[in-house]
PDB file of N, CA and C in Angstrom:
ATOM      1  N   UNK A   1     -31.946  -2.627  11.557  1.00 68.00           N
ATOM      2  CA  UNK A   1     -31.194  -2.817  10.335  1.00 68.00           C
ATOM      3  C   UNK A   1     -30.201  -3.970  10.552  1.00 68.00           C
ATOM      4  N   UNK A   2     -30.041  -4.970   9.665  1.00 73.00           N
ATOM      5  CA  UNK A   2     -29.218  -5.966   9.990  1.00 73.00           C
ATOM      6  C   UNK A   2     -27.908  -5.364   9.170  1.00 73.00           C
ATOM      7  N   UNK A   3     -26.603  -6.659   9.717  1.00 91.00           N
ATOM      8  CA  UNK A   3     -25.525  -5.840   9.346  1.00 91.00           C
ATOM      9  C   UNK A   3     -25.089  -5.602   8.088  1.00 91.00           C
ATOM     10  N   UNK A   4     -25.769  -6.562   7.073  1.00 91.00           N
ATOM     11  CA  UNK A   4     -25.867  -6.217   5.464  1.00 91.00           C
ATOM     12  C   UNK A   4     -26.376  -5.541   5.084  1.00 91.00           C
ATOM     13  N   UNK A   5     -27.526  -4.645   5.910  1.00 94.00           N
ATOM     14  CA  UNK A   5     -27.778  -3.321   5.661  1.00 94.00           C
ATOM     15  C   UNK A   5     -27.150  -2.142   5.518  1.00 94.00           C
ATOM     16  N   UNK A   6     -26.646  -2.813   6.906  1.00 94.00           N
ATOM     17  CA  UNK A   6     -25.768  -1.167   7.238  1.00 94.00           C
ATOM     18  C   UNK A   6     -24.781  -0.773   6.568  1.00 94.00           C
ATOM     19  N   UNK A   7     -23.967  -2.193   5.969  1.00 94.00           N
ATOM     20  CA  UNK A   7     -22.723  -2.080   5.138  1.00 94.00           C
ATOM     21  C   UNK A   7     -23.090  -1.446   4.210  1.00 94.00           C
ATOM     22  N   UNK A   8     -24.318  -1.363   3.709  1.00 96.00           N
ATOM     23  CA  UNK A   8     -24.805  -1.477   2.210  1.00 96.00           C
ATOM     24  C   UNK A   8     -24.960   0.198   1.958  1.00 96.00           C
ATOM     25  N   UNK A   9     -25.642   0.114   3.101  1.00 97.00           N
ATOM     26  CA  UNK A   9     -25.863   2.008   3.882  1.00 97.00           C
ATOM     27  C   UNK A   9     -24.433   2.887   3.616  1.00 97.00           C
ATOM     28  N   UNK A  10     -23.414   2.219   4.151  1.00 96.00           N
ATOM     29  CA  UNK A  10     -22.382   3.297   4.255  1.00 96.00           C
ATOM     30  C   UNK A  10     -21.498   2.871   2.957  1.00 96.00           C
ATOM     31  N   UNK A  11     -21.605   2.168   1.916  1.00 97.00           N
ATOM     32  CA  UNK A  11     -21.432   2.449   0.639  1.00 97.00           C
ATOM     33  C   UNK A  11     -21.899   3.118  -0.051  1.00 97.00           C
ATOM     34  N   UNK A  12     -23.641   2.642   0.105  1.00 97.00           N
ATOM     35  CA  UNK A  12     -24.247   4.033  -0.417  1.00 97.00           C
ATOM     36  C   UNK A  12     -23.959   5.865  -0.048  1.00 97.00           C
ATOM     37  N   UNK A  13     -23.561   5.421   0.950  1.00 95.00           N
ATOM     38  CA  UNK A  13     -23.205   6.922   0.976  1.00 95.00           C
ATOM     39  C   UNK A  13     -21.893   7.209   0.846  1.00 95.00           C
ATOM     40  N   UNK A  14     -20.938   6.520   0.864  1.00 96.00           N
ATOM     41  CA  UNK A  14     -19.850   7.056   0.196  1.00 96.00           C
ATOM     42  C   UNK A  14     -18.751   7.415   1.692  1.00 96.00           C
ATOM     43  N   UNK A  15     -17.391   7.806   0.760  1.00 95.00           N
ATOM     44  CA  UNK A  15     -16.340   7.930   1.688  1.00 95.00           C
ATOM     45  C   UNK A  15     -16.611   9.336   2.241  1.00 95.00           C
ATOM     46  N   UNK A  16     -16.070   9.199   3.357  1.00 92.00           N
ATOM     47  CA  UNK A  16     -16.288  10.616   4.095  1.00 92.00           C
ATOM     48  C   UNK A  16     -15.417  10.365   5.547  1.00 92.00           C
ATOM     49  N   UNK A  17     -16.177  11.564   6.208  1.00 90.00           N
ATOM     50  CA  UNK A  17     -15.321  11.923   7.372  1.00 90.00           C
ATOM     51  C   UNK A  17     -15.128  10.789   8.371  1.00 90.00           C
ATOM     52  N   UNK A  18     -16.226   9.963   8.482  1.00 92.00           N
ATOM     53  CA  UNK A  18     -15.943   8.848   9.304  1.00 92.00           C
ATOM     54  C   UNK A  18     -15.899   7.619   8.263  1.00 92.00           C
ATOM     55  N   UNK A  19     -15.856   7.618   6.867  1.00 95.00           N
ATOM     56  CA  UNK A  19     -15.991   6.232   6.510  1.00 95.00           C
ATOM     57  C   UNK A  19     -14.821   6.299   5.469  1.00 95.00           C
ATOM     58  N   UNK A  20     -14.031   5.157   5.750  1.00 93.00           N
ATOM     59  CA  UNK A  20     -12.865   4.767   4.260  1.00 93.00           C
ATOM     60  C   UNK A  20     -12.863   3.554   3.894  1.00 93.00           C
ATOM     61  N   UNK A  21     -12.988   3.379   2.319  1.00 95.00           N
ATOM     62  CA  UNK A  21     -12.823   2.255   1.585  1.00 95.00           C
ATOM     63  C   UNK A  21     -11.300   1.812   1.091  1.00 95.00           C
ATOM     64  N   UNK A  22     -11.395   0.494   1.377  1.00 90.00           N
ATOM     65  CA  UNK A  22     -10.060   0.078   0.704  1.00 90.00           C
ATOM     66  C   UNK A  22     -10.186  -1.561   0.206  1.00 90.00           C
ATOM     67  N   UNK A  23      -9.354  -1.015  -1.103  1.00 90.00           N
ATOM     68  CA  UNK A  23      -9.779  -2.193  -1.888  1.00 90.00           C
ATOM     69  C   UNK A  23      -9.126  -3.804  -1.484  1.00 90.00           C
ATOM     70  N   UNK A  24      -7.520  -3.010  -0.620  1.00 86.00           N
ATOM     71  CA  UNK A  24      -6.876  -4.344   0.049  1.00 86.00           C
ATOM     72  C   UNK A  24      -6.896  -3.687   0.931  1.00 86.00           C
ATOM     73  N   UNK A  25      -5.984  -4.697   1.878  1.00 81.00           N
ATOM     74  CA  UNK A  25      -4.984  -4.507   2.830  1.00 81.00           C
ATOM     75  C   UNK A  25      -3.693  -4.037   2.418  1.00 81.00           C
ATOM     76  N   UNK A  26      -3.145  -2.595   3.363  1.00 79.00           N
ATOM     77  CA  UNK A  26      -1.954  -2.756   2.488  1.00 79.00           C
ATOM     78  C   UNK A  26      -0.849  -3.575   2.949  1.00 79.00           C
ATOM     79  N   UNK A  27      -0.062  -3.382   2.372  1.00 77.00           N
ATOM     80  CA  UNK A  27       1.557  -4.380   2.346  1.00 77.00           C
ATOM     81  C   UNK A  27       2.056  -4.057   3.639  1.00 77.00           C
ATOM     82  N   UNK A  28       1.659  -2.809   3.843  1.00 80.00           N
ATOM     83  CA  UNK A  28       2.597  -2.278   5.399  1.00 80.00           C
ATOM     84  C   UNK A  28       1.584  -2.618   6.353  1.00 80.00           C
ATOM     85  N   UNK A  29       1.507  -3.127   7.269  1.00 76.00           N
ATOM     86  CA  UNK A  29       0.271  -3.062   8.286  1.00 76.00           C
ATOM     87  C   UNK A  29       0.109  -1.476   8.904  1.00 76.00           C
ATOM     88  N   UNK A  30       1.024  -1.359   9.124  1.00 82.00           N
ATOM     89  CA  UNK A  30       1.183   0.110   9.934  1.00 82.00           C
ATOM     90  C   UNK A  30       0.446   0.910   9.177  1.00 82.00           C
ATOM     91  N   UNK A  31       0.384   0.835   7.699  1.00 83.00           N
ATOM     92  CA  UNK A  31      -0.592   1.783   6.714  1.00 83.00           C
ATOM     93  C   UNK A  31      -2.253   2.222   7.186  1.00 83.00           C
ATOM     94  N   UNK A  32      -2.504   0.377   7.764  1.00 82.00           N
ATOM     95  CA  UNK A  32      -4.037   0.042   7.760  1.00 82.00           C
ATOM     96  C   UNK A  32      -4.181   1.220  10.023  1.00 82.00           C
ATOM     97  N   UNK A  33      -2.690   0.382  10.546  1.00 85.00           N
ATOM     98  CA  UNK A  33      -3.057   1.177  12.190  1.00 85.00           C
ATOM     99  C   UNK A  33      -3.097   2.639  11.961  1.00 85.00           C
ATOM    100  N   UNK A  34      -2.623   3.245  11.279  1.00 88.00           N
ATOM    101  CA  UNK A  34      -2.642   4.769  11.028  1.00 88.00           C
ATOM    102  C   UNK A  34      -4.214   4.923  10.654  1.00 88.00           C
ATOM    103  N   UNK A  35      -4.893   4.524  10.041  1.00 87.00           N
ATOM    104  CA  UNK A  35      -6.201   4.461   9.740  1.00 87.00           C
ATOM    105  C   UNK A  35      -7.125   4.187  10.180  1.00 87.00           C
ATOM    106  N   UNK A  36      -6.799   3.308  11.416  1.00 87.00           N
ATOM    107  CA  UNK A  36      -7.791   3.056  12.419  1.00 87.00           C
ATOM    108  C   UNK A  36      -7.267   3.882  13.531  1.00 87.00           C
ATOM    109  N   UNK A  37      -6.072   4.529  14.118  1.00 91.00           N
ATOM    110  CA  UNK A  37      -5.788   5.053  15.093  1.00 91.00           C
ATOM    111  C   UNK A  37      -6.714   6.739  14.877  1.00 91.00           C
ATOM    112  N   UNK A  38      -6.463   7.013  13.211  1.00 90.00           N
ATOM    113  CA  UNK A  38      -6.992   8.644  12.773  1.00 90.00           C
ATOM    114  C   UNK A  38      -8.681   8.467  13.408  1.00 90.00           C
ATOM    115  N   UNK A  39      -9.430   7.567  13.103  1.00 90.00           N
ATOM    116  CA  UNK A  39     -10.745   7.002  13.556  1.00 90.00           C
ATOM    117  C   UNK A  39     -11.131   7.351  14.857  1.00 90.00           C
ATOM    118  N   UNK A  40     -10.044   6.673  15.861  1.00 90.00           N
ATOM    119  CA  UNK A  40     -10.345   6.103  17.439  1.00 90.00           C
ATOM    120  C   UNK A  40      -9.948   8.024  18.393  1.00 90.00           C
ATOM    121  N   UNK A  41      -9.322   8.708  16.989  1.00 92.00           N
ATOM    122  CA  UNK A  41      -8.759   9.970  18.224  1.00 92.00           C
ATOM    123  C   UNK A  41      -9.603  11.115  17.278  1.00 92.00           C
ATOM    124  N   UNK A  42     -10.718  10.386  16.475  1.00 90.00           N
ATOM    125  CA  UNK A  42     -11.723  11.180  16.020  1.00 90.00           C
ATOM    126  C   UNK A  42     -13.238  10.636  16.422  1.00 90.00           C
ATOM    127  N   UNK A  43     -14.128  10.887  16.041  1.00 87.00           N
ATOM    128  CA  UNK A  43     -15.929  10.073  16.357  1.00 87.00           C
ATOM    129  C   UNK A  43     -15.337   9.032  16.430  1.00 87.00           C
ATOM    130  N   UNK A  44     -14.338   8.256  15.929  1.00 91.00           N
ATOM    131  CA  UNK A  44     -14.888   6.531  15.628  1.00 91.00           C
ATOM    132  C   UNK A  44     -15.307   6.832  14.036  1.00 91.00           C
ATOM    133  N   UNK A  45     -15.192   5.636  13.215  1.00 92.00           N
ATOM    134  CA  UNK A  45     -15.310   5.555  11.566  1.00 92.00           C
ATOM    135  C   UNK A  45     -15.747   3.839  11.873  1.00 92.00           C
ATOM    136  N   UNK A  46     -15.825   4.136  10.079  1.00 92.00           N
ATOM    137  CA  UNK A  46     -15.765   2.723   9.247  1.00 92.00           C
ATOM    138  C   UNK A  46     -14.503   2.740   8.409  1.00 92.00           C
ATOM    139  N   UNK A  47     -13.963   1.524   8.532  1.00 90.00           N
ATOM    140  CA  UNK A  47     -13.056   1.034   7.680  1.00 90.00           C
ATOM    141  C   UNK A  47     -13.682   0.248   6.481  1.00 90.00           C
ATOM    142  N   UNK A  48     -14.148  -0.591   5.581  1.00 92.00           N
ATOM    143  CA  UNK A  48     -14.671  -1.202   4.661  1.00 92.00           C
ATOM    144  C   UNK A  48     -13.509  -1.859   3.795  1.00 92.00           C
ATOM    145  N   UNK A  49     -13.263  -2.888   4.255  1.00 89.00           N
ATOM    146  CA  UNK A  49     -12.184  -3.510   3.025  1.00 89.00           C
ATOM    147  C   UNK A  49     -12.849  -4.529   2.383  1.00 89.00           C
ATOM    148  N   UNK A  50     -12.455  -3.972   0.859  1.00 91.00           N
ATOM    149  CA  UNK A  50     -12.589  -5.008  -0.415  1.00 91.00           C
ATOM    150  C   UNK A  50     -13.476  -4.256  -0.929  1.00 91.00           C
ATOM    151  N   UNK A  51     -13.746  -2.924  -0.751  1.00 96.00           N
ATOM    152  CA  UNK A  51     -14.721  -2.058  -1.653  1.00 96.00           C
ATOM    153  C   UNK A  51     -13.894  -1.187  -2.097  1.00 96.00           C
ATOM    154  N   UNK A  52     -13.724  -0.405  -3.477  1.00 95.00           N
ATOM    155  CA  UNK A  52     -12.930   0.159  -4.297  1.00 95.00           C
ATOM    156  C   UNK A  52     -13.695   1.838  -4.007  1.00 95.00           C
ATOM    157  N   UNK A  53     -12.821   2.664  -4.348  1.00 93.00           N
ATOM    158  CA  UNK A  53     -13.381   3.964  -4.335  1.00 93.00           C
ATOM    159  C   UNK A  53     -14.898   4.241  -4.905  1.00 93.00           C
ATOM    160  N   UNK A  54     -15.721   3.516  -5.963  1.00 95.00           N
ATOM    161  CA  UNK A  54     -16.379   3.909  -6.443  1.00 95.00           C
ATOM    162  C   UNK A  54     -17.864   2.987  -5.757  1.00 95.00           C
ATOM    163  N   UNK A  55     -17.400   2.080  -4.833  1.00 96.00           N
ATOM    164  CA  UNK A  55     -18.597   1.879  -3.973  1.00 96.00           C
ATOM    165  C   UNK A  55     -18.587   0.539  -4.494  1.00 96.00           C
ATOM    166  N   UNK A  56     -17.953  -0.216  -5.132  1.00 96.00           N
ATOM    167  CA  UNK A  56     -18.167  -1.463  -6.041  1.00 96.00           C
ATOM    168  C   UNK A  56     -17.683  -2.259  -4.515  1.00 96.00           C
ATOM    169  N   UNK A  57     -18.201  -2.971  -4.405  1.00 95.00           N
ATOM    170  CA  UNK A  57     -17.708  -4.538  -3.347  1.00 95.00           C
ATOM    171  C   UNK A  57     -16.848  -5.583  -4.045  1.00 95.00           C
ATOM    172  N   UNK A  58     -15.482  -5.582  -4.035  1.00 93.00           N
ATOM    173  CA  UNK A  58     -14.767  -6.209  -4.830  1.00 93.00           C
ATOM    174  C   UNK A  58     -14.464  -7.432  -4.464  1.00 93.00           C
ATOM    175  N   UNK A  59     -14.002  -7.401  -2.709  1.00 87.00           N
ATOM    176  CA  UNK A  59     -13.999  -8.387  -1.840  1.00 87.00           C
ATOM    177  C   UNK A  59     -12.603  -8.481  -2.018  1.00 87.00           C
ATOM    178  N   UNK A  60     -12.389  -9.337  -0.696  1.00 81.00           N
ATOM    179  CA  UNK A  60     -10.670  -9.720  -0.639  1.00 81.00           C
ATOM    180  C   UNK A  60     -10.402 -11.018  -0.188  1.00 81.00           C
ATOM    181  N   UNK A  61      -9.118 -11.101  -0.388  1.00 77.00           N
ATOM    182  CA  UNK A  61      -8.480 -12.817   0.370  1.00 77.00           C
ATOM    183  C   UNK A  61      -7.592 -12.547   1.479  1.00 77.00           C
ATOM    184  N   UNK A  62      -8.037 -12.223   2.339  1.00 71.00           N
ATOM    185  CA  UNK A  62      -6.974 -11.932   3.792  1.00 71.00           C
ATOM    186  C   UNK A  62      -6.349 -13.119   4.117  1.00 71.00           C
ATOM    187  N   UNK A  63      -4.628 -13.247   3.569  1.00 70.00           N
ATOM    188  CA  UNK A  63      -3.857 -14.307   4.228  1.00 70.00           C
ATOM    189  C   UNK A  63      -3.959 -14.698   5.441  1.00 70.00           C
ATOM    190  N   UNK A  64      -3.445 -15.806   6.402  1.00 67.00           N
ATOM    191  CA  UNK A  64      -3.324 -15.655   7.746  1.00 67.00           C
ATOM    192  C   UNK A  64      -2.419 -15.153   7.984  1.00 67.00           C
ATOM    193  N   UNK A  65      -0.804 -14.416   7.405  1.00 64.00           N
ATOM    194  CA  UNK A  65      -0.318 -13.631   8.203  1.00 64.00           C
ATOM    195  C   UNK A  65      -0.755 -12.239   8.583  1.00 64.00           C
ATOM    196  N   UNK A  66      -1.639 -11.520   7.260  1.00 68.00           N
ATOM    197  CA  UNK A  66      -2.186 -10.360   7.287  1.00 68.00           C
ATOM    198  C   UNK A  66      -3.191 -10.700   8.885  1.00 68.00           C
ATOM    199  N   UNK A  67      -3.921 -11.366   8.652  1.00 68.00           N
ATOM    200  CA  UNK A  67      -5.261 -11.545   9.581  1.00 68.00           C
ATOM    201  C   UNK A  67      -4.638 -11.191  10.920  1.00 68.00           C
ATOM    202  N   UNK A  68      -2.847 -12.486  10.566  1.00 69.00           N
ATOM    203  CA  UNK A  68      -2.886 -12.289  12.308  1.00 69.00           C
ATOM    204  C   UNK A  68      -2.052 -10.948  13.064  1.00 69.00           C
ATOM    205  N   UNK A  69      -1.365 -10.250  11.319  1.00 65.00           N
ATOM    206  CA  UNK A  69      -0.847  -9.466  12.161  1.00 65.00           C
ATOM    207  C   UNK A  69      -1.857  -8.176  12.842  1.00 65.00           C
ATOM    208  N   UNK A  70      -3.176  -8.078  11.805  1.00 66.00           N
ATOM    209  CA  UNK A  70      -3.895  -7.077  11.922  1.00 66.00           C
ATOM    210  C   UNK A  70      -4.503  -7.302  13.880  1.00 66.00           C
ATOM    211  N   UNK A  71      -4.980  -9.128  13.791  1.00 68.00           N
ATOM    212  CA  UNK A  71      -5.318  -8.962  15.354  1.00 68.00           C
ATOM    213  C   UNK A  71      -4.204  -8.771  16.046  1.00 68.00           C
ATOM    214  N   UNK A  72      -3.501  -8.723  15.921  1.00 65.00           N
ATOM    215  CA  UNK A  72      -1.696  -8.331  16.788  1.00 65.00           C
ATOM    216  C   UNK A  72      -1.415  -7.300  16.868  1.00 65.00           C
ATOM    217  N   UNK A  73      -2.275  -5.828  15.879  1.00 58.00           N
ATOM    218  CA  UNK A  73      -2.335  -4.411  16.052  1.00 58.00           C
ATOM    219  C   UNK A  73      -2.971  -3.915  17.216  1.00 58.00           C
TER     220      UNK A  73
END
């Protein structure tokens, strides 16, 4: 399965125990590490940003401060 599959895969199936959609980034970074930390001290997840609750691919514009603070998490 290539990786536009797989994305495509875990939209189709929807939010759940290992997978969360979010339509941004939020304002707080710490919002987004709480969300990947709940992940890493569970199976491991998907995060999916720029897809809205209802599975739609909305897409986003990640500033470079967001970008860099997220690699700085």
């Amino acid at each position: 399965m290539t990786n536009t599959e797989t994305i495509q895969s875990l939209i189709d199936s929807g939010e759940g125990y290992n997978v969360e959609f979010k339509v941004r980034i939020p304002s707080k970074v710490w919002e987004l590490t709480e969300e990947i930390c709940a992940f890493a001290n569970a199976d491991g997840g998907y995060l999916l940003i720029g897809v809205d609750d209802y599975g739609q691919i909305i897409g986003t514009d990640l500033e470079n401060d967001k970008r860099s603070a997220i690699q700085g998490s």
